[in-house]
Structure formats: C-alpha cells, structure tokens
Amino acid sequence: MLLDRCFNIIAGELDQWLILPVLYHFGWMQWEELSFDWALVCVYGMFAVIMTYAVCWPLEYFFPVEQWPNKKAVAVDMLYTLVSRVGILPIVSFLLFYQVQVWFSGLLVDNGFIPPTLETLIPPLFGHPLVTFLIYALILDFADYWRHRLSHGFRGWYALHALHHAQRQMSFWSDDRNHLLDDLISFLWFGIIGLAIGIPPLQFPLLILLLRFMESLSHANVKLSFGKIGERLLVSPRFHRLHHALRAAGRRSCNYGAVFPYWDMLFGTADFSPVYLPTGDARAPEAMATGSYLAQQWSGLRHLAAALGRPRAS
Ligand SMILES: [Zn+2]
Ligand SMILES: [Zn+2]
C-alpha cells in the first residue's frame, strides 16, 4: 500500500539520520535491530496527530460547544499528545513490551508451550485477518472499559485519573492528558492482555490509527453526535463529553467506553442524553486543571497521597 510505503521511507530516513547516529554516539548498539521499528512508531504517531488535527480542528472551529478567550490550558494538552504519541512514551513502552514479550515467549517455549495468538486460540480465524483485527479491537476496548471504570472505582486510582478530568477546556488534544502513573497502569494492563492474547497484528496500522483517532475525536470541543443509531455503534464527542461533565466528575460516572459504547450499554452505564454539558472536576486541585505539565504531574502525586491518607468515610 502506498501509504505504508511512505511511512517506511520516512521511518528509514529518520532511523538513518537521527536514531542510528544517536545509538552509535552513546554506544547503545544492542538496540540497533529495533531502531527502525522505533522510527516507524514515531512516524505513525506523527501521522495520527496530523490526521487528527486536519479533521478535528475545522470541526472545533466551525461547530464549537464552548468558546475560550484564553487557550493556555489547551497548550498543555498538546504537549501531552506529543509526548505520548510521537515522543518518548511509545518508544519506552514498545521497548519494554518487546523485552517482556521475548522473555515471556522464551519462558513458555522452554516449558513446552507455544505462545498463544487469537488465531491459535480460535482456529477458524486463520485466513480472516480483518475479522481477527476487529475481535482484537473489541477485546482491547472491553479491557479498556474495565480499566477506565475501575479507575473511577478506587479512591487512589481516581486521584490520578482526576488529572484527565480536571480539564475544563476539553478538546481533541485532551485524550492523552493522563498522569504518568496512570499511563504506567494502562501499560501494564494492556501489556498483560497483549501477552495473554498476542498483540494485535501490526499489518493494520491504519486501523489502529483509526481507533486512536476516534478517541481523540471523542474529546473534541464540537457539537457532534452520530445520530440515534450511530451513537450506539461508535462513541461520539457528545457521548464522551457526558463522561467528562462537571456533574458526573468523581467516582461514579457514565459512558466509560473509549471507542465502542457497547460495554456501557451492556453494563448499565450508558447515558445518551442529548446535551453538551460543561466539563471538569470541581474537586480536583486547580494546579491539575491549569498548571504546567510538571505542575499537573506533581499535583497528581499530592492528590494521590492525600486520597490514600484520608479516612475511609469520605
Ligand atoms: Zn474517566
Ligand atoms: Zn476522556
């Protein structure tokens, strides 16, 4: 495919001119084999950001829910997006996951097991890569529903997740606005699931990008619903905005689904009310809402310590 070829060419250039020289310079040649994959991860991340911007910016410009005279809080969210999609986070998580997967597969093989994939677990899927991918997407989205719902259920965990909710100027940049510890929990959560069912086939990078695009779009400051039926098929900006509503902030919320609303419908947490409410979390420290990147991270740690130190009754 043309786009894939373009990605590979750009990644090759990035690898040759930036990543490999850095590895040589520091004598980290043991990572040489992976450097092209790192470059590819960065290129995909960059493409996702550009694609999201190209679609969401006009939507927010022409059909905004809210107008903000000062957009300083949005600028911090841009930094979150760049760090977690293009920058260091995907490389670190890719590297860690790769290491653990090699170790885990080796352990299984040593003990006479063949590492599982979805296709070996469900043999009729062989030869139907698109169906396999959709099942992966559903499984991962289901796992994400429960990760997200549990993050609202535990006081300490919500203290971290409150950083995601503290934003009163929610925009398509807000999807990656998370505490680093919360990101770490997500990484472990999906890492374990990835090891159990095999990682989704990487031959569908565009579909993965599409799923991530849906997550960004769902945070956009835009008056947009997908209609009575469409909203029940895919998470719309209106649906996810209800999850971020000021009135729903805290331990009990609704609409936890990231891409598909099915799990909310199935477990009784869906709310399809046709309203666009103000967002934020009134109980979150102000530094979490409007502070710099570092101030928000630090505030998250203090919020966590306070939540863990508080007596149970509150
Ligand atoms: Zn939440
Ligand atoms: Zn969100």
PDB file of C-alpha atoms and ligand atoms in Angstrom:
ATOM      1  CA  MET A   1       0.000   0.000   0.000  1.00  0.00           C
ATOM      2  CA  LEU A   2       1.202   3.460  -0.953  1.00  0.00           C
ATOM      3  CA  LEU A   3       0.761   4.998   2.496  1.00  0.00           C
ATOM      4  CA  ASP A   4       2.590   2.118   4.159  1.00  0.00           C
ATOM      5  CA  ARG A   5       5.452   2.563   1.687  1.00  0.00           C
ATOM      6  CA  CYS A   6       5.611   6.279   2.519  1.00  0.00           C
ATOM      7  CA  PHE A   7       5.700   5.515   6.236  1.00  0.00           C
ATOM      8  CA  ASN A   8       8.524   3.055   5.688  1.00  0.00           C
ATOM      9  CA  ILE A   9      10.540   5.531   3.638  1.00  0.00           C
ATOM     10  CA  ILE A  10      10.159   8.333   6.198  1.00  0.00           C
ATOM     11  CA  ALA A  11      10.946   5.934   9.056  1.00  0.00           C
ATOM     12  CA  GLY A  12      14.033   4.762   7.165  1.00  0.00           C
ATOM     13  CA  GLU A  13      15.270   8.350   6.837  1.00  0.00           C
ATOM     14  CA  LEU A  14      14.546   9.105  10.486  1.00  0.00           C
ATOM     15  CA  ASP A  15      16.366   5.944  11.507  1.00  0.00           C
ATOM     16  CA  GLN A  16      19.386   6.657   9.347  1.00  0.00           C
ATOM     17  CA  TRP A  17      19.796  10.341  10.148  1.00  0.00           C
ATOM     18  CA  LEU A  18      18.678  10.580  13.740  1.00  0.00           C
ATOM     19  CA  ILE A  19      18.204   7.364  15.679  1.00  0.00           C
ATOM     20  CA  LEU A  20      21.206   5.339  14.489  1.00  0.00           C
ATOM     21  CA  PRO A  21      23.681   8.231  14.935  1.00  0.00           C
ATOM     22  CA  VAL A  22      22.394   8.717  18.496  1.00  0.00           C
ATOM     23  CA  LEU A  23      22.772   4.989  19.232  1.00  0.00           C
ATOM     24  CA  TYR A  24      26.316   4.994  17.804  1.00  0.00           C
ATOM     25  CA  HIS A  25      27.214   8.089  19.727  1.00  0.00           C
ATOM     26  CA  PHE A  26      26.248   6.594  23.068  1.00  0.00           C
ATOM     27  CA  GLY A  27      27.456   3.082  22.258  1.00  0.00           C
ATOM     28  CA  TRP A  28      23.961   1.563  22.517  1.00  0.00           C
ATOM     29  CA  MET A  29      24.431  -0.789  19.603  1.00  0.00           C
ATOM     30  CA  GLN A  30      22.421  -3.553  21.240  1.00  0.00           C
ATOM     31  CA  TRP A  31      19.283  -1.613  20.228  1.00  0.00           C
ATOM     32  CA  GLU A  32      20.306  -1.269  16.597  1.00  0.00           C
ATOM     33  CA  GLU A  33      17.982  -4.037  15.450  1.00  0.00           C
ATOM     34  CA  LEU A  34      14.954  -2.243  16.891  1.00  0.00           C
ATOM     35  CA  SER A  35      15.788   1.257  15.785  1.00  0.00           C
ATOM     36  CA  PHE A  36      13.768   1.072  12.555  1.00  0.00           C
ATOM     37  CA  ASP A  37      10.695  -0.058  14.491  1.00  0.00           C
ATOM     38  CA  TRP A  38      11.114   2.893  16.846  1.00  0.00           C
ATOM     39  CA  ALA A  39      11.267   5.230  13.889  1.00  0.00           C
ATOM     40  CA  LEU A  40       8.130   3.628  12.468  1.00  0.00           C
ATOM     41  CA  VAL A  41       6.302   4.066  15.785  1.00  0.00           C
ATOM     42  CA  CYS A  42       7.207   7.774  15.758  1.00  0.00           C
ATOM     43  CA  VAL A  43       6.138   8.210  12.136  1.00  0.00           C
ATOM     44  CA  TYR A  44       2.766   6.541  12.778  1.00  0.00           C
ATOM     45  CA  GLY A  45       2.321   8.715  15.863  1.00  0.00           C
ATOM     46  CA  MET A  46       3.110  11.852  13.895  1.00  0.00           C
ATOM     47  CA  PHE A  47       0.746  10.859  11.106  1.00  0.00           C
ATOM     48  CA  ALA A  48      -2.013  10.203  13.658  1.00  0.00           C
ATOM     49  CA  VAL A  49      -1.530  13.652  15.178  1.00  0.00           C
ATOM     50  CA  ILE A  50      -1.604  15.351  11.757  1.00  0.00           C
ATOM     51  CA  MET A  51      -4.667  13.387  10.627  1.00  0.00           C
ATOM     52  CA  THR A  52      -6.496  14.157  13.871  1.00  0.00           C
ATOM     53  CA  TYR A  53      -5.609  17.831  13.618  1.00  0.00           C
ATOM     54  CA  ALA A  54      -6.737  18.050   9.989  1.00  0.00           C
ATOM     55  CA  VAL A  55     -10.194  16.698  10.819  1.00  0.00           C
ATOM     56  CA  CYS A  56     -10.808  17.948  14.351  1.00  0.00           C
ATOM     57  CA  TRP A  57      -9.510  21.484  14.092  1.00  0.00           C
ATOM     58  CA  PRO A  58     -12.101  22.583  11.453  1.00  0.00           C
ATOM     59  CA  LEU A  59     -14.850  20.826  13.422  1.00  0.00           C
ATOM     60  CA  GLU A  60     -13.889  22.675  16.608  1.00  0.00           C
ATOM     61  CA  TYR A  61     -13.548  25.943  14.712  1.00  0.00           C
ATOM     62  CA  PHE A  62     -16.939  25.860  12.982  1.00  0.00           C
ATOM     63  CA  PHE A  63     -19.093  23.932  15.500  1.00  0.00           C
ATOM     64  CA  PRO A  64     -17.645  24.550  18.961  1.00  0.00           C
ATOM     65  CA  VAL A  65     -19.540  23.742  22.153  1.00  0.00           C
ATOM     66  CA  GLU A  66     -17.603  26.417  24.051  1.00  0.00           C
ATOM     67  CA  GLN A  67     -15.518  29.479  23.077  1.00  0.00           C
ATOM     68  CA  TRP A  68     -12.411  30.184  25.127  1.00  0.00           C
ATOM     69  CA  PRO A  69     -10.713  33.587  25.057  1.00  0.00           C
ATOM     70  CA  ASN A  70      -7.577  32.136  26.656  1.00  0.00           C
ATOM     71  CA  LYS A  71      -6.444  28.707  25.481  1.00  0.00           C
ATOM     72  CA  LYS A  72      -3.423  28.233  27.722  1.00  0.00           C
ATOM     73  CA  ALA A  73      -4.817  25.022  29.217  1.00  0.00           C
ATOM     74  CA  VAL A  74      -5.171  23.545  25.726  1.00  0.00           C
ATOM     75  CA  ALA A  75      -1.481  24.152  25.011  1.00  0.00           C
ATOM     76  CA  VAL A  76      -0.506  21.813  27.879  1.00  0.00           C
ATOM     77  CA  ASP A  77      -2.737  19.116  26.377  1.00  0.00           C
ATOM     78  CA  MET A  78      -0.850  19.459  23.087  1.00  0.00           C
ATOM     79  CA  LEU A  79       2.317  18.642  24.953  1.00  0.00           C
ATOM     80  CA  TYR A  80       0.669  15.523  26.432  1.00  0.00           C
ATOM     81  CA  THR A  81      -0.302  14.403  22.935  1.00  0.00           C
ATOM     82  CA  LEU A  82       3.163  14.899  21.501  1.00  0.00           C
ATOM     83  CA  VAL A  83       4.897  13.178  24.424  1.00  0.00           C
ATOM     84  CA  SER A  84       2.616  10.170  24.386  1.00  0.00           C
ATOM     85  CA  ARG A  85       2.130   9.687  20.634  1.00  0.00           C
ATOM     86  CA  VAL A  86       5.332  10.800  18.985  1.00  0.00           C
ATOM     87  CA  GLY A  87       7.856  11.217  21.753  1.00  0.00           C
ATOM     88  CA  ILE A  88       9.439   9.097  24.373  1.00  0.00           C
ATOM     89  CA  LEU A  89       6.443   7.153  25.682  1.00  0.00           C
ATOM     90  CA  PRO A  90       5.744   4.964  22.647  1.00  0.00           C
ATOM     91  CA  ILE A  91       9.431   4.113  22.387  1.00  0.00           C
ATOM     92  CA  VAL A  92       9.740   3.210  26.060  1.00  0.00           C
ATOM     93  CA  SER A  93       6.540   1.177  26.073  1.00  0.00           C
ATOM     94  CA  PHE A  94       7.438  -0.542  22.814  1.00  0.00           C
ATOM     95  CA  LEU A  95      10.870  -1.366  24.165  1.00  0.00           C
ATOM     96  CA  LEU A  96       9.583  -2.663  27.489  1.00  0.00           C
ATOM     97  CA  PHE A  97       6.820  -4.649  25.884  1.00  0.00           C
ATOM     98  CA  TYR A  98       9.229  -6.138  23.369  1.00  0.00           C
ATOM     99  CA  GLN A  99      11.644  -7.182  26.109  1.00  0.00           C
ATOM    100  CA  VAL A 100       8.922  -8.717  28.262  1.00  0.00           C
ATOM    101  CA  GLN A 101       7.371 -10.463  25.274  1.00  0.00           C
ATOM    102  CA  VAL A 102      10.680 -12.011  24.222  1.00  0.00           C
ATOM    103  CA  TRP A 103      11.271 -13.163  27.797  1.00  0.00           C
ATOM    104  CA  PHE A 104       7.710 -14.454  28.226  1.00  0.00           C
ATOM    105  CA  SER A 105       7.669 -16.306  24.888  1.00  0.00           C
ATOM    106  CA  GLY A 106      11.046 -17.834  25.734  1.00  0.00           C
ATOM    107  CA  LEU A 107       9.736 -18.958  29.101  1.00  0.00           C
ATOM    108  CA  LEU A 108       6.680 -20.557  27.505  1.00  0.00           C
ATOM    109  CA  VAL A 109       8.703 -22.299  24.800  1.00  0.00           C
ATOM    110  CA  ASP A 110      11.194 -23.585  27.401  1.00  0.00           C
ATOM    111  CA  ASN A 111       8.283 -25.147  29.214  1.00  0.00           C
ATOM    112  CA  GLY A 112       6.854 -26.741  26.102  1.00  0.00           C
ATOM    113  CA  PHE A 113       4.070 -24.186  25.389  1.00  0.00           C
ATOM    114  CA  ILE A 114       3.601 -22.313  22.152  1.00  0.00           C
ATOM    115  CA  PRO A 115       2.818 -18.628  22.859  1.00  0.00           C
ATOM    116  CA  PRO A 116      -0.864 -18.015  22.088  1.00  0.00           C
ATOM    117  CA  THR A 117      -2.327 -15.744  19.441  1.00  0.00           C
ATOM    118  CA  LEU A 118      -6.002 -15.135  18.834  1.00  0.00           C
ATOM    119  CA  GLU A 119      -5.783 -17.343  15.737  1.00  0.00           C
ATOM    120  CA  THR A 120      -4.306 -20.293  17.607  1.00  0.00           C
ATOM    121  CA  LEU A 121      -6.960 -19.883  20.302  1.00  0.00           C
ATOM    122  CA  ILE A 122      -9.780 -19.652  17.698  1.00  0.00           C
ATOM    123  CA  PRO A 123      -8.564 -21.577  14.611  1.00  0.00           C
ATOM    124  CA  PRO A 124     -11.450 -20.562  12.247  1.00  0.00           C
ATOM    125  CA  LEU A 125      -9.947 -17.062  12.286  1.00  0.00           C
ATOM    126  CA  PHE A 126      -6.979 -18.193  10.199  1.00  0.00           C
ATOM    127  CA  GLY A 127      -7.167 -16.519   6.793  1.00  0.00           C
ATOM    128  CA  HIS A 128      -9.555 -13.781   8.007  1.00  0.00           C
ATOM    129  CA  PRO A 129      -7.191 -11.065   9.184  1.00  0.00           C
ATOM    130  CA  LEU A 130      -9.793  -8.293   9.157  1.00  0.00           C
ATOM    131  CA  VAL A 131     -12.175 -10.251  11.400  1.00  0.00           C
ATOM    132  CA  THR A 132      -9.237 -11.107  13.657  1.00  0.00           C
ATOM    133  CA  PHE A 133      -8.347  -7.458  13.892  1.00  0.00           C
ATOM    134  CA  LEU A 134     -11.917  -6.438  14.759  1.00  0.00           C
ATOM    135  CA  ILE A 135     -12.034  -9.065  17.511  1.00  0.00           C
ATOM    136  CA  TYR A 136      -8.733  -7.715  18.855  1.00  0.00           C
ATOM    137  CA  ALA A 137     -10.209  -4.222  18.793  1.00  0.00           C
ATOM    138  CA  LEU A 138     -13.314  -5.394  20.677  1.00  0.00           C
ATOM    139  CA  ILE A 139     -11.263  -7.269  23.283  1.00  0.00           C
ATOM    140  CA  LEU A 140      -8.933  -4.327  23.850  1.00  0.00           C
ATOM    141  CA  ASP A 141     -11.852  -1.901  24.037  1.00  0.00           C
ATOM    142  CA  PHE A 142     -13.609  -4.192  26.529  1.00  0.00           C
ATOM    143  CA  ALA A 143     -10.423  -4.289  28.611  1.00  0.00           C
ATOM    144  CA  ASP A 144     -10.183  -0.528  28.379  1.00  0.00           C
ATOM    145  CA  TYR A 145     -13.785  -0.125  29.544  1.00  0.00           C
ATOM    146  CA  TRP A 146     -12.992  -2.033  32.748  1.00  0.00           C
ATOM    147  CA  ARG A 147      -9.636  -0.316  33.268  1.00  0.00           C
ATOM    148  CA  HIS A 148     -11.390   3.032  32.985  1.00  0.00           C
ATOM    149  CA  ARG A 149     -14.366   2.033  35.126  1.00  0.00           C
ATOM    150  CA  LEU A 150     -12.102   0.657  37.861  1.00  0.00           C
ATOM    151  CA  SER A 151     -10.012   3.821  37.748  1.00  0.00           C
ATOM    152  CA  HIS A 152     -13.173   5.622  38.865  1.00  0.00           C
ATOM    153  CA  GLY A 153     -13.918   2.962  41.470  1.00  0.00           C
ATOM    154  CA  PHE A 154     -10.778   3.204  43.622  1.00  0.00           C
ATOM    155  CA  ARG A 155     -10.065   6.388  45.542  1.00  0.00           C
ATOM    156  CA  GLY A 156      -6.301   6.341  44.974  1.00  0.00           C
ATOM    157  CA  TRP A 157      -6.612   5.457  41.299  1.00  0.00           C
ATOM    158  CA  TYR A 158      -9.202   8.141  40.701  1.00  0.00           C
ATOM    159  CA  ALA A 159      -6.903  10.688  42.350  1.00  0.00           C
ATOM    160  CA  LEU A 160      -4.570  10.089  39.382  1.00  0.00           C
ATOM    161  CA  HIS A 161      -7.306   9.824  36.776  1.00  0.00           C
ATOM    162  CA  ALA A 162      -8.718  13.147  38.065  1.00  0.00           C
ATOM    163  CA  LEU A 163      -5.943  14.764  36.011  1.00  0.00           C
ATOM    164  CA  HIS A 164      -7.726  13.604  32.856  1.00  0.00           C
ATOM    165  CA  HIS A 165     -10.997  15.006  34.196  1.00  0.00           C
ATOM    166  CA  ALA A 166      -9.668  18.283  35.603  1.00  0.00           C
ATOM    167  CA  GLN A 167      -9.562  19.884  32.134  1.00  0.00           C
ATOM    168  CA  ARG A 168     -12.312  22.497  31.757  1.00  0.00           C
ATOM    169  CA  GLN A 169     -11.199  23.315  28.205  1.00  0.00           C
ATOM    170  CA  MET A 170     -11.636  19.827  26.795  1.00  0.00           C
ATOM    171  CA  SER A 171     -10.513  19.499  23.180  1.00  0.00           C
ATOM    172  CA  PHE A 172      -9.301  16.808  20.798  1.00  0.00           C
ATOM    173  CA  TRP A 173      -5.881  17.270  22.403  1.00  0.00           C
ATOM    174  CA  SER A 174      -7.185  16.068  25.777  1.00  0.00           C
ATOM    175  CA  ASP A 175      -7.210  12.327  25.026  1.00  0.00           C
ATOM    176  CA  ASP A 176      -3.612  11.787  26.197  1.00  0.00           C
ATOM    177  CA  ARG A 177      -3.850  14.091  29.214  1.00  0.00           C
ATOM    178  CA  ASN A 178      -3.058  11.483  31.868  1.00  0.00           C
ATOM    179  CA  HIS A 179      -0.848  11.159  34.895  1.00  0.00           C
ATOM    180  CA  LEU A 180       2.329   9.216  34.101  1.00  0.00           C
ATOM    181  CA  LEU A 181       1.497   6.702  36.845  1.00  0.00           C
ATOM    182  CA  ASP A 182      -1.930   6.229  35.282  1.00  0.00           C
ATOM    183  CA  ASP A 183      -0.181   5.676  31.926  1.00  0.00           C
ATOM    184  CA  LEU A 184       2.031   3.103  33.610  1.00  0.00           C
ATOM    185  CA  ILE A 185      -1.007   1.237  34.964  1.00  0.00           C
ATOM    186  CA  SER A 186      -2.550   1.261  31.463  1.00  0.00           C
ATOM    187  CA  PHE A 187       0.697  -0.020  30.016  1.00  0.00           C
ATOM    188  CA  LEU A 188       0.801  -2.925  32.488  1.00  0.00           C
ATOM    189  CA  TRP A 189      -2.905  -3.622  31.985  1.00  0.00           C
ATOM    190  CA  PHE A 190      -2.622  -3.844  28.205  1.00  0.00           C
ATOM    191  CA  GLY A 191       0.791  -5.487  28.405  1.00  0.00           C
ATOM    192  CA  ILE A 192      -0.674  -8.403  30.351  1.00  0.00           C
ATOM    193  CA  ILE A 193      -3.638  -8.687  27.973  1.00  0.00           C
ATOM    194  CA  GLY A 194      -1.281  -8.425  24.999  1.00  0.00           C
ATOM    195  CA  LEU A 195       0.757 -11.316  26.378  1.00  0.00           C
ATOM    196  CA  ALA A 196      -2.380 -13.384  27.008  1.00  0.00           C
ATOM    197  CA  ILE A 197      -3.981 -12.987  23.571  1.00  0.00           C
ATOM    198  CA  GLY A 198      -0.990 -11.933  21.459  1.00  0.00           C
ATOM    199  CA  ILE A 199      -0.554  -8.362  20.276  1.00  0.00           C
ATOM    200  CA  PRO A 200      -2.863  -7.125  17.531  1.00  0.00           C
ATOM    201  CA  PRO A 201      -1.382  -7.727  14.085  1.00  0.00           C
ATOM    202  CA  LEU A 202       0.757  -4.769  13.089  1.00  0.00           C
ATOM    203  CA  GLN A 203      -0.213  -5.188   9.454  1.00  0.00           C
ATOM    204  CA  PHE A 204      -3.171  -2.949  10.245  1.00  0.00           C
ATOM    205  CA  PRO A 205      -1.500   0.232  11.407  1.00  0.00           C
ATOM    206  CA  LEU A 206      -4.138   2.311   9.674  1.00  0.00           C
ATOM    207  CA  LEU A 207      -6.957   0.643  11.578  1.00  0.00           C
ATOM    208  CA  ILE A 208      -5.076   1.176  14.825  1.00  0.00           C
ATOM    209  CA  LEU A 209      -4.670   4.821  13.860  1.00  0.00           C
ATOM    210  CA  LEU A 210      -8.386   4.988  13.180  1.00  0.00           C
ATOM    211  CA  LEU A 211      -9.204   3.678  16.657  1.00  0.00           C
ATOM    212  CA  ARG A 212      -6.889   6.250  18.224  1.00  0.00           C
ATOM    213  CA  PHE A 213      -8.424   8.909  16.003  1.00  0.00           C
ATOM    214  CA  MET A 214     -11.880   8.025  17.363  1.00  0.00           C
ATOM    215  CA  GLU A 215     -10.549   8.503  20.902  1.00  0.00           C
ATOM    216  CA  SER A 216      -9.208  11.958  20.081  1.00  0.00           C
ATOM    217  CA  LEU A 217     -12.397  12.943  18.258  1.00  0.00           C
ATOM    218  CA  SER A 218     -14.494  11.892  21.248  1.00  0.00           C
ATOM    219  CA  HIS A 219     -12.777  14.618  23.315  1.00  0.00           C
ATOM    220  CA  ALA A 220     -13.237  17.348  20.707  1.00  0.00           C
ATOM    221  CA  ASN A 221     -14.930  20.598  21.678  1.00  0.00           C
ATOM    222  CA  VAL A 222     -17.547  20.092  18.993  1.00  0.00           C
ATOM    223  CA  LYS A 223     -21.313  19.808  18.822  1.00  0.00           C
ATOM    224  CA  LEU A 224     -21.407  16.418  17.189  1.00  0.00           C
ATOM    225  CA  SER A 225     -23.409  13.273  17.777  1.00  0.00           C
ATOM    226  CA  PHE A 226     -23.694  10.343  15.380  1.00  0.00           C
ATOM    227  CA  GLY A 227     -27.495  10.158  15.492  1.00  0.00           C
ATOM    228  CA  LYS A 228     -29.720   7.734  17.354  1.00  0.00           C
ATOM    229  CA  ILE A 229     -28.234   4.592  15.782  1.00  0.00           C
ATOM    230  CA  GLY A 230     -24.706   5.827  15.088  1.00  0.00           C
ATOM    231  CA  GLU A 231     -24.179   6.791  18.721  1.00  0.00           C
ATOM    232  CA  ARG A 232     -24.925   3.242  19.711  1.00  0.00           C
ATOM    233  CA  LEU A 233     -22.308   1.916  17.276  1.00  0.00           C
ATOM    234  CA  LEU A 234     -19.391   4.261  17.991  1.00  0.00           C
ATOM    235  CA  VAL A 235     -18.506   6.651  20.812  1.00  0.00           C
ATOM    236  CA  SER A 236     -19.317  10.212  19.703  1.00  0.00           C
ATOM    237  CA  PRO A 237     -17.982  13.510  21.104  1.00  0.00           C
ATOM    238  CA  ARG A 238     -21.336  14.081  22.794  1.00  0.00           C
ATOM    239  CA  PHE A 239     -21.279  10.630  24.419  1.00  0.00           C
ATOM    240  CA  HIS A 240     -17.773  11.036  25.851  1.00  0.00           C
ATOM    241  CA  ARG A 241     -18.464  14.637  26.885  1.00  0.00           C
ATOM    242  CA  LEU A 242     -21.125  13.320  29.270  1.00  0.00           C
ATOM    243  CA  HIS A 243     -18.380  11.245  30.895  1.00  0.00           C
ATOM    244  CA  HIS A 244     -16.361  14.437  31.382  1.00  0.00           C
ATOM    245  CA  ALA A 245     -19.339  16.515  32.605  1.00  0.00           C
ATOM    246  CA  LEU A 246     -18.737  18.512  35.779  1.00  0.00           C
ATOM    247  CA  ARG A 247     -21.801  16.966  37.345  1.00  0.00           C
ATOM    248  CA  ALA A 248     -20.542  13.424  36.642  1.00  0.00           C
ATOM    249  CA  ALA A 249     -16.967  14.007  37.860  1.00  0.00           C
ATOM    250  CA  GLY A 250     -15.716  11.680  40.540  1.00  0.00           C
ATOM    251  CA  ARG A 251     -16.086   8.082  41.491  1.00  0.00           C
ATOM    252  CA  ARG A 252     -19.474   7.480  39.870  1.00  0.00           C
ATOM    253  CA  SER A 253     -19.714   8.461  36.228  1.00  0.00           C
ATOM    254  CA  CYS A 254     -21.190   7.182  32.982  1.00  0.00           C
ATOM    255  CA  ASN A 255     -20.002   6.417  29.432  1.00  0.00           C
ATOM    256  CA  TYR A 256     -16.632   4.804  30.188  1.00  0.00           C
ATOM    257  CA  GLY A 257     -16.215   3.289  26.699  1.00  0.00           C
ATOM    258  CA  ALA A 258     -13.388   4.654  24.541  1.00  0.00           C
ATOM    259  CA  VAL A 259     -14.340   3.580  21.029  1.00  0.00           C
ATOM    260  CA  PHE A 260     -17.433   1.357  21.283  1.00  0.00           C
ATOM    261  CA  PRO A 261     -20.418   2.174  23.554  1.00  0.00           C
ATOM    262  CA  TYR A 262     -21.495  -1.494  23.763  1.00  0.00           C
ATOM    263  CA  TRP A 263     -19.957  -2.174  27.158  1.00  0.00           C
ATOM    264  CA  ASP A 264     -21.681   0.839  28.697  1.00  0.00           C
ATOM    265  CA  MET A 265     -24.964  -0.378  27.223  1.00  0.00           C
ATOM    266  CA  LEU A 266     -24.327  -3.912  28.446  1.00  0.00           C
ATOM    267  CA  PHE A 267     -23.302  -2.990  31.994  1.00  0.00           C
ATOM    268  CA  GLY A 268     -25.842  -0.209  32.536  1.00  0.00           C
ATOM    269  CA  THR A 269     -23.503   2.794  32.498  1.00  0.00           C
ATOM    270  CA  ALA A 270     -24.582   4.373  29.189  1.00  0.00           C
ATOM    271  CA  ASP A 271     -26.161   7.831  29.055  1.00  0.00           C
ATOM    272  CA  PHE A 272     -27.285   9.070  25.640  1.00  0.00           C
ATOM    273  CA  SER A 273     -28.835  12.355  26.862  1.00  0.00           C
ATOM    274  CA  PRO A 274     -28.857  14.931  24.021  1.00  0.00           C
ATOM    275  CA  VAL A 275     -26.941  17.617  25.928  1.00  0.00           C
ATOM    276  CA  TYR A 276     -23.482  19.239  25.839  1.00  0.00           C
ATOM    277  CA  LEU A 277     -22.504  19.992  29.430  1.00  0.00           C
ATOM    278  CA  PRO A 278     -19.537  21.929  30.871  1.00  0.00           C
ATOM    279  CA  THR A 279     -16.579  19.662  31.653  1.00  0.00           C
ATOM    280  CA  GLY A 280     -14.114  19.459  34.551  1.00  0.00           C
ATOM    281  CA  ASP A 281     -13.785  18.126  38.076  1.00  0.00           C
ATOM    282  CA  ALA A 282     -14.607  20.703  40.747  1.00  0.00           C
ATOM    283  CA  ARG A 283     -12.808  18.655  43.438  1.00  0.00           C
ATOM    284  CA  ALA A 284      -9.514  18.401  41.563  1.00  0.00           C
ATOM    285  CA  PRO A 285      -6.765  20.836  42.623  1.00  0.00           C
ATOM    286  CA  GLU A 286      -6.533  23.924  40.422  1.00  0.00           C
ATOM    287  CA  ALA A 287      -2.925  23.041  39.501  1.00  0.00           C
ATOM    288  CA  MET A 288      -4.274  19.904  37.826  1.00  0.00           C
ATOM    289  CA  ALA A 289      -6.575  21.953  35.625  1.00  0.00           C
ATOM    290  CA  THR A 290      -4.456  24.933  34.651  1.00  0.00           C
ATOM    291  CA  GLY A 291      -0.899  24.179  35.846  1.00  0.00           C
ATOM    292  CA  SER A 292       2.082  23.410  33.624  1.00  0.00           C
ATOM    293  CA  TYR A 293       2.825  19.814  32.607  1.00  0.00           C
ATOM    294  CA  LEU A 294       5.122  19.290  35.592  1.00  0.00           C
ATOM    295  CA  ALA A 295       2.783  21.100  37.994  1.00  0.00           C
ATOM    296  CA  GLN A 296      -0.024  18.792  36.918  1.00  0.00           C
ATOM    297  CA  GLN A 297       2.095  15.672  37.389  1.00  0.00           C
ATOM    298  CA  TRP A 298       3.247  16.820  40.811  1.00  0.00           C
ATOM    299  CA  SER A 299      -0.277  17.794  41.800  1.00  0.00           C
ATOM    300  CA  GLY A 300      -1.415  14.291  40.788  1.00  0.00           C
ATOM    301  CA  LEU A 301       1.105  12.721  43.191  1.00  0.00           C
ATOM    302  CA  ARG A 302      -0.009  15.006  46.033  1.00  0.00           C
ATOM    303  CA  HIS A 303      -3.656  14.300  45.251  1.00  0.00           C
ATOM    304  CA  LEU A 304      -2.867  10.572  45.352  1.00  0.00           C
ATOM    305  CA  ALA A 305      -1.080  10.881  48.707  1.00  0.00           C
ATOM    306  CA  ALA A 306      -3.986  12.886  50.126  1.00  0.00           C
ATOM    307  CA  ALA A 307      -6.534  10.355  48.856  1.00  0.00           C
ATOM    308  CA  LEU A 308      -4.636   7.426  50.335  1.00  0.00           C
ATOM    309  CA  GLY A 309      -4.152   9.247  53.643  1.00  0.00           C
ATOM    310  CA  ARG A 310      -7.797  10.181  54.048  1.00  0.00           C
ATOM    311  CA  PRO A 311     -10.015   8.147  56.401  1.00  0.00           C
ATOM    312  CA  ARG A 312     -12.347   5.739  54.580  1.00  0.00           C
ATOM    313  CA  ALA A 313     -15.624   7.513  55.331  1.00  0.00           C
ATOM    314  CA  SER A 314     -15.064  10.419  52.915  1.00  0.00           C
TER     315      SER A 314
HETATM  316 ZN    ZN B   1     -12.793   8.905  33.394  1.00  0.00          ZN
HETATM  317 ZN    ZN B   2     -11.695  11.267  28.317  1.00  0.00          ZN
END
